[in-house]
mmCIF file of C-alpha atoms in Angstrom:
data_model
loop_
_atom_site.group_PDB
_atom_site.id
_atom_site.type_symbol
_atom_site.label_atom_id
_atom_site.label_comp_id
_atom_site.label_asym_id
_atom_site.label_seq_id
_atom_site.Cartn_x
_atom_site.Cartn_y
_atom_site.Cartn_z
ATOM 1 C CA UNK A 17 121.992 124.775 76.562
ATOM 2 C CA UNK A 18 124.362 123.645 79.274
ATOM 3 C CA UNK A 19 122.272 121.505 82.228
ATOM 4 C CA UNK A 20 123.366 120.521 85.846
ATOM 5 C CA UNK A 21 122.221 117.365 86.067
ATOM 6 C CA UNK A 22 122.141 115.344 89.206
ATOM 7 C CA UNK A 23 121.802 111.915 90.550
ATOM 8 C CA UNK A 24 120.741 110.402 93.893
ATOM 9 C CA UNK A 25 120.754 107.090 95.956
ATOM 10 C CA UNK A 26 121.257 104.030 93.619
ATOM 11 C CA UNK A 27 121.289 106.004 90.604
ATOM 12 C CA UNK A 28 123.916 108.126 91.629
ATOM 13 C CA UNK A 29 125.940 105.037 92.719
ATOM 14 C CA UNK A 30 125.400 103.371 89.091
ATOM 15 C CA UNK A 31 125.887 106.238 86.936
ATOM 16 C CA UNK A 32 129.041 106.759 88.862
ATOM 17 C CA UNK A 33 128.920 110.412 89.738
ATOM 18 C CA UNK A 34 126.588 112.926 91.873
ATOM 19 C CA UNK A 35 126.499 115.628 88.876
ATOM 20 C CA UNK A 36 127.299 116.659 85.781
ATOM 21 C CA UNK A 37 127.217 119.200 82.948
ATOM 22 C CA UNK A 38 125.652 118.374 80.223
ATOM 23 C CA UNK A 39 125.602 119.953 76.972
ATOM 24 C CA UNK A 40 122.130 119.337 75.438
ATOM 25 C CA UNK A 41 119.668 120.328 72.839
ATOM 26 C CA UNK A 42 116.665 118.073 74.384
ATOM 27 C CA UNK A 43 113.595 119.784 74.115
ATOM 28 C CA UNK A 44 112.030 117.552 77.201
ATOM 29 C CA UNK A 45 113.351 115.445 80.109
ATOM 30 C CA UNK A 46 112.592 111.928 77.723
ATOM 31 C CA UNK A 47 114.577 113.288 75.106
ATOM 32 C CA UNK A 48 117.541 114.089 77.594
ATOM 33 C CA UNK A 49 117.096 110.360 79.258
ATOM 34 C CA UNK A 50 117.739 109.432 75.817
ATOM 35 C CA UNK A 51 120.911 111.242 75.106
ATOM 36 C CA UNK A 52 122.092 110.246 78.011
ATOM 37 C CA UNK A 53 121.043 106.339 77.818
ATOM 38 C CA UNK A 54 122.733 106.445 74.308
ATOM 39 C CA UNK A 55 126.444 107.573 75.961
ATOM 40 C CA UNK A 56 126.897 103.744 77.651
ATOM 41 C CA UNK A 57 126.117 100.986 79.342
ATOM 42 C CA UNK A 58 125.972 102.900 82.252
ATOM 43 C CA UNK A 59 122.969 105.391 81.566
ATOM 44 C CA UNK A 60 121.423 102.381 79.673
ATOM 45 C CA UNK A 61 121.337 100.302 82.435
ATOM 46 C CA UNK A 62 120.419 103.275 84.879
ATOM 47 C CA UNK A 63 117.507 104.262 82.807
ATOM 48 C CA UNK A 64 116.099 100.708 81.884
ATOM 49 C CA UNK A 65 112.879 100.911 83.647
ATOM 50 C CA UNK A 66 111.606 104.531 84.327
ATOM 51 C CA UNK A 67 108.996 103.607 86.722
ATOM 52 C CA UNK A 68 111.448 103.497 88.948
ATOM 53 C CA UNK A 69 112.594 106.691 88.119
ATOM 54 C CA UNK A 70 111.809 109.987 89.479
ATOM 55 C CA UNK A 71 112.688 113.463 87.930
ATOM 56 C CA UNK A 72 112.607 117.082 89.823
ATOM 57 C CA UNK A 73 113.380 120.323 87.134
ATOM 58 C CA UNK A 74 114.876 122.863 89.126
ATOM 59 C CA UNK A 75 114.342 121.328 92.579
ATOM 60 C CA UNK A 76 110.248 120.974 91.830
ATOM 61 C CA UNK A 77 109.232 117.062 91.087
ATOM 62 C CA UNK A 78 107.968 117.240 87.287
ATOM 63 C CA UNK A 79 107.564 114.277 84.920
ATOM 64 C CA UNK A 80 109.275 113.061 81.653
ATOM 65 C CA UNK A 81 106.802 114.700 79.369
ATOM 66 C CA UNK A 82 107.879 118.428 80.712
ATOM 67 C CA UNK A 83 109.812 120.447 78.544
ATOM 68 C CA UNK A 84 113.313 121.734 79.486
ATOM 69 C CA UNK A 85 113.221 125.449 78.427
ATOM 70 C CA UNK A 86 114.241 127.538 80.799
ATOM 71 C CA UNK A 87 115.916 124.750 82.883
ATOM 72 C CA UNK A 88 118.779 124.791 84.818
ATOM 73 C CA UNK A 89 119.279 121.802 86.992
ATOM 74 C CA UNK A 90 117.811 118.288 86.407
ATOM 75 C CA UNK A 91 117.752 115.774 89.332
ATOM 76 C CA UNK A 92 117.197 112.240 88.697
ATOM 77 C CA UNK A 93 116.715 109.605 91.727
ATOM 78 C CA UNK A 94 114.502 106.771 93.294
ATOM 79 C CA UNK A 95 110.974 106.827 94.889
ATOM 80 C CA UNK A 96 111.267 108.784 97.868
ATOM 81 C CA UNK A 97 111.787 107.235 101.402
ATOM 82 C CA UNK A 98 111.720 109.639 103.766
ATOM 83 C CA UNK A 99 109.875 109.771 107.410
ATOM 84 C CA UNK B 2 106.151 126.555 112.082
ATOM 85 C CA UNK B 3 109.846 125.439 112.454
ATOM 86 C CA UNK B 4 111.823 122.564 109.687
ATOM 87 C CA UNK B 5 115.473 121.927 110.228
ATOM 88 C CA UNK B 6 117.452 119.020 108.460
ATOM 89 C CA UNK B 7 120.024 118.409 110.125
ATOM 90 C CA UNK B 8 123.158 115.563 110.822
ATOM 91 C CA UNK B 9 123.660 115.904 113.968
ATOM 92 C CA UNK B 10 121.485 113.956 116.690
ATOM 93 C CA UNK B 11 118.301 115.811 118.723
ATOM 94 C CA UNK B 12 116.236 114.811 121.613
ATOM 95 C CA UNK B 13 113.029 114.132 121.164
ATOM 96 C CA UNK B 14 111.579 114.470 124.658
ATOM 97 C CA UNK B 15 113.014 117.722 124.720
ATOM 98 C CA UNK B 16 111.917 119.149 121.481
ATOM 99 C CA UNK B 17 108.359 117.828 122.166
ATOM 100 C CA UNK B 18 108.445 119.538 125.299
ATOM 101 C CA UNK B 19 109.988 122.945 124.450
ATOM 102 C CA UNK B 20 107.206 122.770 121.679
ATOM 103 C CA UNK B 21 104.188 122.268 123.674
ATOM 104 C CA UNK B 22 105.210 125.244 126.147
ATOM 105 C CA UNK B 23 105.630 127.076 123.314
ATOM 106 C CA UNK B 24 102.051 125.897 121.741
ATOM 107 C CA UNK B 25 100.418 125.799 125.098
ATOM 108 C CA UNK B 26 101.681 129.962 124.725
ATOM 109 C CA UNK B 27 100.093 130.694 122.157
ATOM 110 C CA UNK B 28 96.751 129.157 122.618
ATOM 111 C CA UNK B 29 97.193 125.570 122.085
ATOM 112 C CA UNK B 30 94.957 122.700 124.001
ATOM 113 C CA UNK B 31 96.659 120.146 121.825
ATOM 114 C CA UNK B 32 99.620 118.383 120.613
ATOM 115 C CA UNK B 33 100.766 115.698 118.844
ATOM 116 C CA UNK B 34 103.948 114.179 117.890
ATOM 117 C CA UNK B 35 105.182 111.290 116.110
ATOM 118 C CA UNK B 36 109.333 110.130 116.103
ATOM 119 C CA UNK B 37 110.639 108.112 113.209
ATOM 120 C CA UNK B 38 113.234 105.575 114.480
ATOM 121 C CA UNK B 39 116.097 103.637 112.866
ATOM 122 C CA UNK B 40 114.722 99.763 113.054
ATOM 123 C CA UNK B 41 117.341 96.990 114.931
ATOM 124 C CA UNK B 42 115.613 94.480 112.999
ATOM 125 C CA UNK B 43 116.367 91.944 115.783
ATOM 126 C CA UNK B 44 120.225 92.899 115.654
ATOM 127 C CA UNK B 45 120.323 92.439 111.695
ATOM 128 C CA UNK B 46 120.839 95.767 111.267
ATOM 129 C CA UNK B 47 124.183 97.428 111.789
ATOM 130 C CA UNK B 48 122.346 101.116 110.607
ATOM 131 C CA UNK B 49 121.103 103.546 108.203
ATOM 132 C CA UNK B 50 122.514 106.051 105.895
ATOM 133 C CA UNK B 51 120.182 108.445 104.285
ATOM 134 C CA UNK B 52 120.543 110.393 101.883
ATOM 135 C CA UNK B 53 119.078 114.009 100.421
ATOM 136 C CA UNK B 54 118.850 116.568 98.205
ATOM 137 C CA UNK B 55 119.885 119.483 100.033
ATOM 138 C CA UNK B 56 118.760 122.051 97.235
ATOM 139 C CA UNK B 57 115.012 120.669 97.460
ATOM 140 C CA UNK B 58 114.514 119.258 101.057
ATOM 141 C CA UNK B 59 114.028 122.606 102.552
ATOM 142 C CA UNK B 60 111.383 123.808 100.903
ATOM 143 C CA UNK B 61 109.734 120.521 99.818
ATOM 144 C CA UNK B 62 108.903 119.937 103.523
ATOM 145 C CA UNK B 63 108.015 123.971 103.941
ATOM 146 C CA UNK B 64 105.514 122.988 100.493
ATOM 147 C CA UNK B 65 103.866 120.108 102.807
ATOM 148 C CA UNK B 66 104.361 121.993 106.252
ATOM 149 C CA UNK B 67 101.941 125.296 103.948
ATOM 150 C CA UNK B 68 99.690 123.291 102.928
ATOM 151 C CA UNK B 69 98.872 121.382 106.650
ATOM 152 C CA UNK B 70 98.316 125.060 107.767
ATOM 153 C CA UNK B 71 95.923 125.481 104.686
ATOM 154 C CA UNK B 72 93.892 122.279 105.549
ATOM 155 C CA UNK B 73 93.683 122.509 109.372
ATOM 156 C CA UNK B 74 93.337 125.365 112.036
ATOM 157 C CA UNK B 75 97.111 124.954 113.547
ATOM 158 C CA UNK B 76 98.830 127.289 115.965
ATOM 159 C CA UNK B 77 102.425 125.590 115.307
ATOM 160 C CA UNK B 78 104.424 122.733 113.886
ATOM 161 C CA UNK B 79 107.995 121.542 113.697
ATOM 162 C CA UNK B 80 109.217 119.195 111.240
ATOM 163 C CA UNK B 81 113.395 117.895 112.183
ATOM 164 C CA UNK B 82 115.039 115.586 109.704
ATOM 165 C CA UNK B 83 118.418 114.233 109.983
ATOM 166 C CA UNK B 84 120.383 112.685 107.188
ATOM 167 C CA UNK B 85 123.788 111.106 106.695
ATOM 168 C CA UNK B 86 124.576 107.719 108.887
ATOM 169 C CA UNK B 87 123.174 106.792 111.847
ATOM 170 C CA UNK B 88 122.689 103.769 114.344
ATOM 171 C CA UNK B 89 119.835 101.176 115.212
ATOM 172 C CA UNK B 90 117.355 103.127 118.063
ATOM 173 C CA UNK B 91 118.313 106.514 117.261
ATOM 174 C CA UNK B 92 115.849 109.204 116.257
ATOM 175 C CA UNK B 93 115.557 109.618 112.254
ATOM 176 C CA UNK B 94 112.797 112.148 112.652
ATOM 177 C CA UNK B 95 109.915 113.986 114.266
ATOM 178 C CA UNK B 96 106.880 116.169 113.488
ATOM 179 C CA UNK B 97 105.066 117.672 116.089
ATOM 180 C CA UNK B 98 101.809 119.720 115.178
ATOM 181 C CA UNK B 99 99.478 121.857 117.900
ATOM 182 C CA UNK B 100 95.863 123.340 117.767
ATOM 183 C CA UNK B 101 93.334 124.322 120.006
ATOM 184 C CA UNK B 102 91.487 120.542 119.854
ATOM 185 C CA UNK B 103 92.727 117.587 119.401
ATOM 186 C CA UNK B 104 91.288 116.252 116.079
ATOM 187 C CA UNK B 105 93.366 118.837 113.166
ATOM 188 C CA UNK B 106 96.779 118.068 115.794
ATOM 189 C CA UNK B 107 96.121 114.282 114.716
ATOM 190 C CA UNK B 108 95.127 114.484 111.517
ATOM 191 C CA UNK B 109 97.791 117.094 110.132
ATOM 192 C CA UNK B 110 100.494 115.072 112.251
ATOM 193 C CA UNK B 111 99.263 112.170 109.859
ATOM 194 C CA UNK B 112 98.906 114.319 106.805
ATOM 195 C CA UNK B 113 102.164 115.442 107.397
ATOM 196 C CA UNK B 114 104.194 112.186 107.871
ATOM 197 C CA UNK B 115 102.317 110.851 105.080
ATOM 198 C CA UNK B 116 103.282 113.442 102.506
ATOM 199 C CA UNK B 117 106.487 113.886 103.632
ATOM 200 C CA UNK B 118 107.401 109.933 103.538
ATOM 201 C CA UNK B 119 107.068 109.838 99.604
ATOM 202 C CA UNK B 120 106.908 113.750 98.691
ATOM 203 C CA UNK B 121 110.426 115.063 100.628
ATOM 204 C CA UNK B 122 113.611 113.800 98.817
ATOM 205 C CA UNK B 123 115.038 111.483 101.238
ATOM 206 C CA UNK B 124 116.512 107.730 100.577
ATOM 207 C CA UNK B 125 117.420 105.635 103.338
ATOM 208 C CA UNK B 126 119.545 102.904 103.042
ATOM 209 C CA UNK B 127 120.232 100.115 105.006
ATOM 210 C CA UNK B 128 123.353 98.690 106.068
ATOM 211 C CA UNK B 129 123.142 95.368 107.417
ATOM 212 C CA UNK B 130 125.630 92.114 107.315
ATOM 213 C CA UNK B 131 124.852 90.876 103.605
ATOM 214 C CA UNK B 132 126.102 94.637 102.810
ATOM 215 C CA UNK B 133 123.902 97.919 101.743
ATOM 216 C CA UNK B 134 120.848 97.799 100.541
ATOM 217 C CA UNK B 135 118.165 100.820 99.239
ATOM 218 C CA UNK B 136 114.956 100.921 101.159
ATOM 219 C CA UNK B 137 112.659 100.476 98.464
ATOM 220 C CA UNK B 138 109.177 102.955 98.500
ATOM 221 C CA UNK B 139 106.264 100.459 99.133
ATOM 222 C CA UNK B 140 103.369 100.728 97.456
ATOM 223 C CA UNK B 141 100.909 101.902 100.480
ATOM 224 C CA UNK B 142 103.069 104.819 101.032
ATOM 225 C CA UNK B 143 101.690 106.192 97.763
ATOM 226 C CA UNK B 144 98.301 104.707 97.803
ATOM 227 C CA UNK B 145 98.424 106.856 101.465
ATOM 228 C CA UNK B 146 98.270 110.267 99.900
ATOM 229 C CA UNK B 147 95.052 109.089 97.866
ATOM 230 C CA UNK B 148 93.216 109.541 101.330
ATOM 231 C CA UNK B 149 93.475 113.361 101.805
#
């Protein structure tokens, strides 16, 4: 399945981009993390500590354990600071 | 039951104002609003840029704004957000929240401000002389939500 993923804040800024396609057979958001931290240095380094990591599957926060069937757009990015 | 995220600047006076004629319209003995603004940090801080996710803030806010109206007796509430850069004193953001007494006005204005500080996808950062840094979440904004 093909993915729109999408980065914000400081992840954005370290994996480079703001989105992506990504052509995956992950069956849940850990195993996509994974794929992705295997490409480089870059992912690797973006997804070294997950607690500092939050994940939203189709614009709904979610958590790494959820499965990705039926998924169309990933969104990884900090603890929120809004207000 | 109005949320806009927006760029551009607003006035606060004058949204809480407009509001509470409107509330005071439709019933309303009570209002209370709360303003967000960009710190100077003693002149430290040159401003803010913040950041969203324009896909989910809309109805991530409208998820928090539905479920204040589930929890207290509310005739109206406005939620404004802006985003992109702006300077130290201006207005970041504002809820305002009306009922007929005072008590569910205060505590869904606090309900509100507390969900939506760790639950709506914003990220501010701050741009001061050392360069740009990320404000990072602080652990009593999500020990905050534990209380309702």
């Amino acid at each position: 399945m093909t993915l729109t993923v999408l980065y914000f804040a400081w992840l954005r800024e370290r994996i480079g981009h703001p989105r992506e396609s990504v052509d995956t057979g992950a069956a849940t958001v850990a195993e996509l993390v994974a794929e992705l931290i295997a490409r480089d240095e870059r992912y690797a380094f973006t997804f070294s500590d997950l607690r500092a990591v939050r994940v939203a599957l189709d614009q709904q926060l979610s958590d790494f354990d959820a499965p990705l069937a039926g998924v169309r757009e990933v969104a990884f990015f900090p603890p929120m600071t809004g207000g | 039951m109005v949320v806009r995220v927006q760029a551009e600047r607003f006035d606060f006076g004058a949204e809480s104002n407009a509001f509470a004629a409107s509330a005071t319209g439709a019933g309303a003995g009570a209002v209370v609003t709360f303003c967000g603004l960009v710190r100077d940090n003693g002149g430290a801080l040159a401003g803010m840029e913040i950041e969203h996710y324009p896909g989910m803030t809309d109805s991530a806010l409208r998820a928090i704004e539905a479920e204040a109206r589930a929890r207290w007796s509310l005739h109206d509430t406005l939620i404004v957000h802006r985003f992109g850069p702006m300077a130290p004193g201006e207005v970041i953001m504002m809820v305002a929240t009306a009922s007929r007494h005072r008590a569910d006005a205060f505590a869904a204005a606090e309900f509100l401000m507390d969900y939506l500080k760790s639950r709506a996808p914003f990220w501010k950062k701050e741009l001061g002389a050392e360069g740009a840094t990320w404000v990072a979440a602080r652990d009593e904004d999500e020990d905050a939500l534990r209380r309702w």
